[in-house]
mmCIF file with all atom_site columns, C-alpha atoms in Angstrom:
data_model
loop_
_atom_site.group_PDB
_atom_site.id
_atom_site.type_symbol
_atom_site.label_atom_id
_atom_site.label_alt_id
_atom_site.label_comp_id
_atom_site.label_asym_id
_atom_site.label_entity_id
_atom_site.label_seq_id
_atom_site.pdbx_PDB_ins_code
_atom_site.Cartn_x
_atom_site.Cartn_y
_atom_site.Cartn_z
_atom_site.occupancy
_atom_site.B_iso_or_equiv
_atom_site.pdbx_formal_charge
_atom_site.auth_seq_id
_atom_site.auth_comp_id
_atom_site.auth_asym_id
_atom_site.auth_atom_id
_atom_site.pdbx_PDB_model_num
ATOM 1   C CA . UNK A 1 1   ? 6.737   8.521   13.634  1.00 0.00 ? 290 UNK A CA 1
ATOM 2   C CA . UNK A 1 2   ? 6.287   9.019   9.755   1.00 0.00 ? 291 UNK A CA 1
ATOM 3   C CA . UNK A 1 3   ? 9.051   10.030  7.542   1.00 0.00 ? 292 UNK A CA 1
ATOM 4   C CA . UNK A 1 4   ? 10.022  10.213  3.986   1.00 0.00 ? 293 UNK A CA 1
ATOM 5   C CA . UNK A 1 5   ? 11.913  7.406   2.919   1.00 0.00 ? 294 UNK A CA 1
ATOM 6   C CA . UNK A 1 6   ? 15.535  7.996   2.156   1.00 0.00 ? 295 UNK A CA 1
ATOM 7   C CA . UNK A 1 7   ? 18.246  6.022   0.149   1.00 0.00 ? 296 UNK A CA 1
ATOM 8   C CA . UNK A 1 8   ? 19.429  4.670   3.448   1.00 0.00 ? 297 UNK A CA 1
ATOM 9   C CA . UNK A 1 9   ? 15.907  3.596   4.334   1.00 0.00 ? 298 UNK A CA 1
ATOM 10  C CA . UNK A 1 10  ? 15.004  1.964   1.035   1.00 0.00 ? 299 UNK A CA 1
ATOM 11  C CA . UNK A 1 11  ? 15.769  -1.464  1.664   1.00 0.00 ? 300 UNK A CA 1
ATOM 12  C CA . UNK A 1 12  ? 13.761  -1.520  4.748   1.00 0.00 ? 301 UNK A CA 1
ATOM 13  C CA . UNK A 1 13  ? 10.852  -0.076  2.933   1.00 0.00 ? 302 UNK A CA 1
ATOM 14  C CA . UNK A 1 14  ? 11.481  -2.826  0.392   1.00 0.00 ? 303 UNK A CA 1
ATOM 15  C CA . UNK A 1 15  ? 11.526  -5.542  3.046   1.00 0.00 ? 304 UNK A CA 1
ATOM 16  C CA . UNK A 1 16  ? 8.199   -4.110  4.390   1.00 0.00 ? 305 UNK A CA 1
ATOM 17  C CA . UNK A 1 17  ? 6.404   -3.976  0.854   1.00 0.00 ? 306 UNK A CA 1
ATOM 18  C CA . UNK A 1 18  ? 7.928   -7.699  -0.018  1.00 0.00 ? 307 UNK A CA 1
ATOM 19  C CA . UNK A 1 19  ? 6.508   -9.413  3.143   1.00 0.00 ? 308 UNK A CA 1
ATOM 20  C CA . UNK A 1 20  ? 3.215   -7.556  3.222   1.00 0.00 ? 309 UNK A CA 1
ATOM 21  C CA . UNK A 1 21  ? 2.750   -7.879  -0.522  1.00 0.00 ? 310 UNK A CA 1
ATOM 22  C CA . UNK A 1 22  ? 3.399   -11.633 -0.501  1.00 0.00 ? 311 UNK A CA 1
ATOM 23  C CA . UNK A 1 23  ? 0.783   -12.230 2.343   1.00 0.00 ? 312 UNK A CA 1
ATOM 24  C CA . UNK A 1 24  ? -1.720  -9.906  0.796   1.00 0.00 ? 313 UNK A CA 1
ATOM 25  C CA . UNK A 1 25  ? -1.526  -11.665 -2.626  1.00 0.00 ? 314 UNK A CA 1
ATOM 26  C CA . UNK A 1 26  ? -0.741  -15.363 -1.335  1.00 0.00 ? 315 UNK A CA 1
ATOM 27  C CA . UNK A 1 27  ? -4.507  -16.685 -2.091  1.00 0.00 ? 316 UNK A CA 1
ATOM 28  C CA . UNK A 1 28  ? -4.761  -14.981 -5.561  1.00 0.00 ? 317 UNK A CA 1
ATOM 29  C CA . UNK A 1 29  ? -1.160  -15.575 -7.077  1.00 0.00 ? 318 UNK A CA 1
ATOM 30  C CA . UNK A 1 30  ? 0.805   -18.655 -7.838  1.00 0.00 ? 319 UNK A CA 1
ATOM 31  C CA . UNK A 1 31  ? 3.494   -19.582 -5.567  1.00 0.00 ? 320 UNK A CA 1
ATOM 32  C CA . UNK A 1 32  ? 5.970   -19.233 -8.253  1.00 0.00 ? 321 UNK A CA 1
ATOM 33  C CA . UNK A 1 33  ? 4.871   -15.492 -8.943  1.00 0.00 ? 322 UNK A CA 1
ATOM 34  C CA . UNK A 1 34  ? 4.835   -14.627 -5.038  1.00 0.00 ? 323 UNK A CA 1
ATOM 35  C CA . UNK A 1 35  ? 8.544   -15.877 -5.038  1.00 0.00 ? 324 UNK A CA 1
ATOM 36  C CA . UNK A 1 36  ? 9.542   -13.423 -7.483  1.00 0.00 ? 325 UNK A CA 1
ATOM 37  C CA . UNK A 1 37  ? 8.701   -10.488 -5.037  1.00 0.00 ? 326 UNK A CA 1
ATOM 38  C CA . UNK A 1 38  ? 11.830  -10.450 -3.168  1.00 0.00 ? 327 UNK A CA 1
ATOM 39  C CA . UNK A 1 39  ? 12.992  -7.409  -1.363  1.00 0.00 ? 328 UNK A CA 1
ATOM 40  C CA . UNK A 1 40  ? 15.708  -6.754  -4.101  1.00 0.00 ? 329 UNK A CA 1
ATOM 41  C CA . UNK A 1 41  ? 12.863  -6.738  -6.471  1.00 0.00 ? 330 UNK A CA 1
ATOM 42  C CA . UNK A 1 42  ? 10.515  -4.576  -4.691  1.00 0.00 ? 331 UNK A CA 1
ATOM 43  C CA . UNK A 1 43  ? 13.349  -2.154  -3.888  1.00 0.00 ? 332 UNK A CA 1
ATOM 44  C CA . UNK A 1 44  ? 13.487  -1.512  -7.534  1.00 0.00 ? 333 UNK A CA 1
ATOM 45  C CA . UNK A 1 45  ? 9.675   -1.234  -7.792  1.00 0.00 ? 334 UNK A CA 1
ATOM 46  C CA . UNK A 1 46  ? 9.658   1.272   -4.935  1.00 0.00 ? 335 UNK A CA 1
ATOM 47  C CA . UNK A 1 47  ? 12.539  3.331   -6.618  1.00 0.00 ? 336 UNK A CA 1
ATOM 48  C CA . UNK A 1 48  ? 10.489  3.406   -9.882  1.00 0.00 ? 337 UNK A CA 1
ATOM 49  C CA . UNK A 1 49  ? 7.548   4.858   -7.944  1.00 0.00 ? 338 UNK A CA 1
ATOM 50  C CA . UNK A 1 50  ? 9.778   7.672   -6.583  1.00 0.00 ? 339 UNK A CA 1
ATOM 51  C CA . UNK A 1 51  ? 11.160  8.163   -10.068 1.00 0.00 ? 340 UNK A CA 1
ATOM 52  C CA . UNK A 1 52  ? 7.828   8.781   -11.364 1.00 0.00 ? 341 UNK A CA 1
ATOM 53  C CA . UNK A 1 53  ? 7.155   11.516  -8.736  1.00 0.00 ? 342 UNK A CA 1
ATOM 54  C CA . UNK A 1 54  ? 5.558   9.584   -5.913  1.00 0.00 ? 343 UNK A CA 1
ATOM 55  C CA . UNK A 1 55  ? 6.710   10.375  -2.468  1.00 0.00 ? 344 UNK A CA 1
ATOM 56  C CA . UNK A 1 56  ? 7.408   7.403   -0.212  1.00 0.00 ? 345 UNK A CA 1
ATOM 57  C CA . UNK A 1 57  ? 7.059   7.439   3.559   1.00 0.00 ? 346 UNK A CA 1
ATOM 58  C CA . UNK A 1 58  ? 7.685   4.951   6.306   1.00 0.00 ? 347 UNK A CA 1
ATOM 59  C CA . UNK A 1 59  ? 6.078   4.413   9.744   1.00 0.00 ? 348 UNK A CA 1
ATOM 60  C CA . UNK A 1 60  ? 8.224   3.732   12.580  1.00 0.00 ? 349 UNK A CA 1
ATOM 61  C CA . UNK A 1 61  ? 7.267   2.638   16.082  1.00 0.00 ? 350 UNK A CA 1
ATOM 62  C CA . UNK A 1 62  ? 10.627  1.336   17.661  1.00 0.00 ? 351 UNK A CA 1
ATOM 63  C CA . UNK A 1 63  ? 10.873  -0.349  14.316  1.00 0.00 ? 352 UNK A CA 1
ATOM 64  C CA . UNK A 1 64  ? 9.889   0.173   10.764  1.00 0.00 ? 353 UNK A CA 1
ATOM 65  C CA . UNK A 1 65  ? 6.297   -1.242  10.522  1.00 0.00 ? 354 UNK A CA 1
ATOM 66  C CA . UNK A 1 66  ? 4.695   0.229   7.385   1.00 0.00 ? 355 UNK A CA 1
ATOM 67  C CA . UNK A 1 67  ? 4.956   2.202   4.085   1.00 0.00 ? 356 UNK A CA 1
ATOM 68  C CA . UNK A 1 68  ? 2.702   4.255   1.948   1.00 0.00 ? 357 UNK A CA 1
ATOM 69  C CA . UNK A 1 69  ? 3.187   6.189   -1.089  1.00 0.00 ? 358 UNK A CA 1
ATOM 70  C CA . UNK A 1 70  ? 1.417   9.462   -2.447  1.00 0.00 ? 359 UNK A CA 1
ATOM 71  C CA . UNK A 1 71  ? 1.413   10.651  -5.915  1.00 0.00 ? 360 UNK A CA 1
ATOM 72  C CA . UNK A 1 72  ? -0.914  13.697  -6.391  1.00 0.00 ? 361 UNK A CA 1
ATOM 73  C CA . UNK A 1 73  ? -4.035  12.552  -5.023  1.00 0.00 ? 362 UNK A CA 1
ATOM 74  C CA . UNK A 1 74  ? -3.135  8.747   -5.664  1.00 0.00 ? 363 UNK A CA 1
ATOM 75  C CA . UNK A 1 75  ? -2.514  6.772   -2.322  1.00 0.00 ? 364 UNK A CA 1
ATOM 76  C CA . UNK A 1 76  ? -0.518  3.705   -3.199  1.00 0.00 ? 365 UNK A CA 1
ATOM 77  C CA . UNK A 1 77  ? 1.781   0.844   -1.723  1.00 0.00 ? 366 UNK A CA 1
ATOM 78  C CA . UNK A 1 78  ? 0.040   1.054   1.822   1.00 0.00 ? 367 UNK A CA 1
ATOM 79  C CA . UNK A 1 79  ? 1.640   -1.946  3.353   1.00 0.00 ? 368 UNK A CA 1
ATOM 80  C CA . UNK A 1 80  ? 2.150   -2.892  7.180   1.00 0.00 ? 369 UNK A CA 1
ATOM 81  C CA . UNK A 1 81  ? 4.092   -6.023  8.212   1.00 0.00 ? 370 UNK A CA 1
ATOM 82  C CA . UNK A 1 82  ? 1.739   -8.970  8.668   1.00 0.00 ? 371 UNK A CA 1
ATOM 83  C CA . UNK A 1 83  ? 2.856   -9.228  12.269  1.00 0.00 ? 372 UNK A CA 1
ATOM 84  C CA . UNK A 1 84  ? 1.936   -5.663  12.848  1.00 0.00 ? 373 UNK A CA 1
ATOM 85  C CA . UNK A 1 85  ? -1.488  -5.530  11.474  1.00 0.00 ? 374 UNK A CA 1
ATOM 86  C CA . UNK A 1 86  ? -4.544  -4.704  13.338  1.00 0.00 ? 375 UNK A CA 1
ATOM 87  C CA . UNK A 1 87  ? -2.643  -2.271  15.604  1.00 0.00 ? 376 UNK A CA 1
ATOM 88  C CA . UNK A 1 88  ? -3.909  0.901   13.922  1.00 0.00 ? 377 UNK A CA 1
ATOM 89  C CA . UNK A 1 89  ? -0.722  1.309   11.929  1.00 0.00 ? 378 UNK A CA 1
ATOM 90  C CA . UNK A 1 90  ? -2.791  1.291   8.624   1.00 0.00 ? 379 UNK A CA 1
ATOM 91  C CA . UNK A 1 91  ? -5.037  3.874   10.010  1.00 0.00 ? 380 UNK A CA 1
ATOM 92  C CA . UNK A 1 92  ? -2.094  6.089   10.802  1.00 0.00 ? 381 UNK A CA 1
ATOM 93  C CA . UNK A 1 93  ? -0.408  5.760   7.451   1.00 0.00 ? 382 UNK A CA 1
ATOM 94  C CA . UNK A 1 94  ? -3.882  6.324   5.693   1.00 0.00 ? 383 UNK A CA 1
ATOM 95  C CA . UNK A 1 95  ? -4.441  9.397   7.593   1.00 0.00 ? 384 UNK A CA 1
ATOM 96  C CA . UNK A 1 96  ? -1.103  10.830  6.767   1.00 0.00 ? 385 UNK A CA 1
ATOM 97  C CA . UNK A 1 97  ? -1.426  10.222  3.228   1.00 0.00 ? 386 UNK A CA 1
ATOM 98  C CA . UNK A 1 98  ? -4.795  11.581  2.920   1.00 0.00 ? 387 UNK A CA 1
ATOM 99  C CA . UNK A 1 99  ? -3.307  14.973  4.255   1.00 0.00 ? 388 UNK A CA 1
ATOM 100 C CA . UNK A 1 100 ? -0.654  14.785  1.431   1.00 0.00 ? 389 UNK A CA 1
ATOM 101 C CA . UNK A 1 101 ? -3.211  14.475  -1.350  1.00 0.00 ? 390 UNK A CA 1
ATOM 102 C CA . UNK A 1 102 ? -3.577  17.495  -3.476  1.00 0.00 ? 391 UNK A CA 1
ATOM 103 C CA . UNK A 1 103 ? -7.209  16.684  -4.304  1.00 0.00 ? 392 UNK A CA 1
ATOM 104 C CA . UNK A 1 104 ? -9.916  14.054  -3.242  1.00 0.00 ? 393 UNK A CA 1
ATOM 105 C CA . UNK A 1 105 ? -7.716  10.988  -2.224  1.00 0.00 ? 394 UNK A CA 1
ATOM 106 C CA . UNK A 1 106 ? -8.188  7.907   -4.598  1.00 0.00 ? 395 UNK A CA 1
ATOM 107 C CA . UNK A 1 107 ? -6.815  4.415   -4.091  1.00 0.00 ? 396 UNK A CA 1
ATOM 108 C CA . UNK A 1 108 ? -7.131  0.976   -5.743  1.00 0.00 ? 397 UNK A CA 1
ATOM 109 C CA . UNK A 1 109 ? -7.348  -2.388  -4.007  1.00 0.00 ? 398 UNK A CA 1
ATOM 110 C CA . UNK A 1 110 ? -7.869  -5.972  -4.940  1.00 0.00 ? 399 UNK A CA 1
ATOM 111 C CA . UNK A 1 111 ? -11.434 -7.234  -4.871  1.00 0.00 ? 400 UNK A CA 1
ATOM 112 C CA . UNK A 1 112 ? -10.220 -10.074 -2.862  1.00 0.00 ? 401 UNK A CA 1
ATOM 113 C CA . UNK A 1 113 ? -8.524  -7.859  0.132   1.00 0.00 ? 402 UNK A CA 1
ATOM 114 C CA . UNK A 1 114 ? -11.282 -7.724  2.505   1.00 0.00 ? 403 UNK A CA 1
ATOM 115 C CA . UNK A 1 115 ? -9.067  -6.346  5.134   1.00 0.00 ? 404 UNK A CA 1
ATOM 116 C CA . UNK A 1 116 ? -8.044  -3.161  2.986   1.00 0.00 ? 405 UNK A CA 1
ATOM 117 C CA . UNK A 1 117 ? -11.738 -2.853  1.942   1.00 0.00 ? 406 UNK A CA 1
ATOM 118 C CA . UNK A 1 118 ? -12.752 -2.639  5.767   1.00 0.00 ? 407 UNK A CA 1
ATOM 119 C CA . UNK A 1 119 ? -9.802  -0.114  6.504   1.00 0.00 ? 408 UNK A CA 1
ATOM 120 C CA . UNK A 1 120 ? -10.732 2.193   3.675   1.00 0.00 ? 409 UNK A CA 1
ATOM 121 C CA . UNK A 1 121 ? -14.539 2.129   4.116   1.00 0.00 ? 410 UNK A CA 1
ATOM 122 C CA . UNK A 1 122 ? -14.041 2.613   7.837   1.00 0.00 ? 411 UNK A CA 1
ATOM 123 C CA . UNK A 1 123 ? -12.150 5.668   6.983   1.00 0.00 ? 412 UNK A CA 1
ATOM 124 C CA . UNK A 1 124 ? -14.682 7.191   4.898   1.00 0.00 ? 413 UNK A CA 1
ATOM 125 C CA . UNK A 1 125 ? -13.674 5.834   1.082   1.00 0.00 ? 414 UNK A CA 1
ATOM 126 C CA . UNK A 1 126 ? -16.308 4.624   -1.029  1.00 0.00 ? 415 UNK A CA 1
ATOM 127 C CA . UNK A 1 127 ? -16.159 2.720   -4.265  1.00 0.00 ? 416 UNK A CA 1
ATOM 128 C CA . UNK A 1 128 ? -16.171 4.908   -7.394  1.00 0.00 ? 417 UNK A CA 1
ATOM 129 C CA . UNK A 1 129 ? -17.529 1.966   -9.646  1.00 0.00 ? 418 UNK A CA 1
ATOM 130 C CA . UNK A 1 130 ? -14.249 1.927   -11.371 1.00 0.00 ? 419 UNK A CA 1
ATOM 131 C CA . UNK A 1 131 ? -13.093 -1.523  -12.111 1.00 0.00 ? 420 UNK A CA 1
ATOM 132 C CA . UNK A 1 132 ? -9.785  -3.084  -13.828 1.00 0.00 ? 421 UNK A CA 1
ATOM 133 C CA . UNK A 1 133 ? -10.803 -6.534  -14.538 1.00 0.00 ? 422 UNK A CA 1
ATOM 134 C CA . UNK A 1 134 ? -8.005  -9.143  -14.166 1.00 0.00 ? 423 UNK A CA 1
ATOM 135 C CA . UNK A 1 135 ? -8.135  -12.927 -15.357 1.00 0.00 ? 424 UNK A CA 1
ATOM 136 C CA . UNK A 1 136 ? -8.841  -15.482 -12.493 1.00 0.00 ? 425 UNK A CA 1
ATOM 137 C CA . UNK A 1 137 ? -11.763 -13.540 -11.055 1.00 0.00 ? 426 UNK A CA 1
ATOM 138 C CA . UNK A 1 138 ? -9.795  -10.838 -9.114  1.00 0.00 ? 427 UNK A CA 1
ATOM 139 C CA . UNK A 1 139 ? -10.345 -7.215  -9.973  1.00 0.00 ? 428 UNK A CA 1
ATOM 140 C CA . UNK A 1 140 ? -8.944  -3.936  -8.898  1.00 0.00 ? 429 UNK A CA 1
ATOM 141 C CA . UNK A 1 141 ? -11.423 -1.574  -7.379  1.00 0.00 ? 430 UNK A CA 1
ATOM 142 C CA . UNK A 1 142 ? -11.008 1.962   -7.240  1.00 0.00 ? 431 UNK A CA 1
ATOM 143 C CA . UNK A 1 143 ? -12.286 4.057   -3.768  1.00 0.00 ? 432 UNK A CA 1
ATOM 144 C CA . UNK A 1 144 ? -12.328 7.671   -3.452  1.00 0.00 ? 433 UNK A CA 1
ATOM 145 C CA . UNK A 1 145 ? -12.570 9.897   -0.297  1.00 0.00 ? 434 UNK A CA 1
ATOM 146 C CA . UNK A 1 146 ? -14.981 12.679  -0.788  1.00 0.00 ? 435 UNK A CA 1
ATOM 147 C CA . UNK A 1 147 ? -14.021 15.359  1.893   1.00 0.00 ? 436 UNK A CA 1
ATOM 148 C CA . UNK A 1 148 ? -15.716 18.469  2.562   1.00 0.00 ? 437 UNK A CA 1
#
């Protein structure tokens, strides 16, 4: 079941974000930077995303396992708990988010996140060529789903 995150669900969403973010960034960020991403900090981040107009959703399958946010046609914060990955939850969240988009869905991934790249490409997303360069050789790559 996928539902809109309420204030009473916010800490669970923050735990999912924190655990998943730490795992996906552990090879590209320092241990000190990773340690900053506590559930409490991520709760504040997710609340700021909502305050800026995004809708935040949570996927539950007996227990909360993943989140995704949508703002217009921008899909962000698609995270599935590390122990729950490769079970189809990311695909479910992505399909749900695509349906919520107002125009052609867009998203950004780290150039080092091969799992996310495979998920998005398997679901029809293609790189647009837009890149945000960061230090340390890690870039953010924009992907778009051309529907129709």
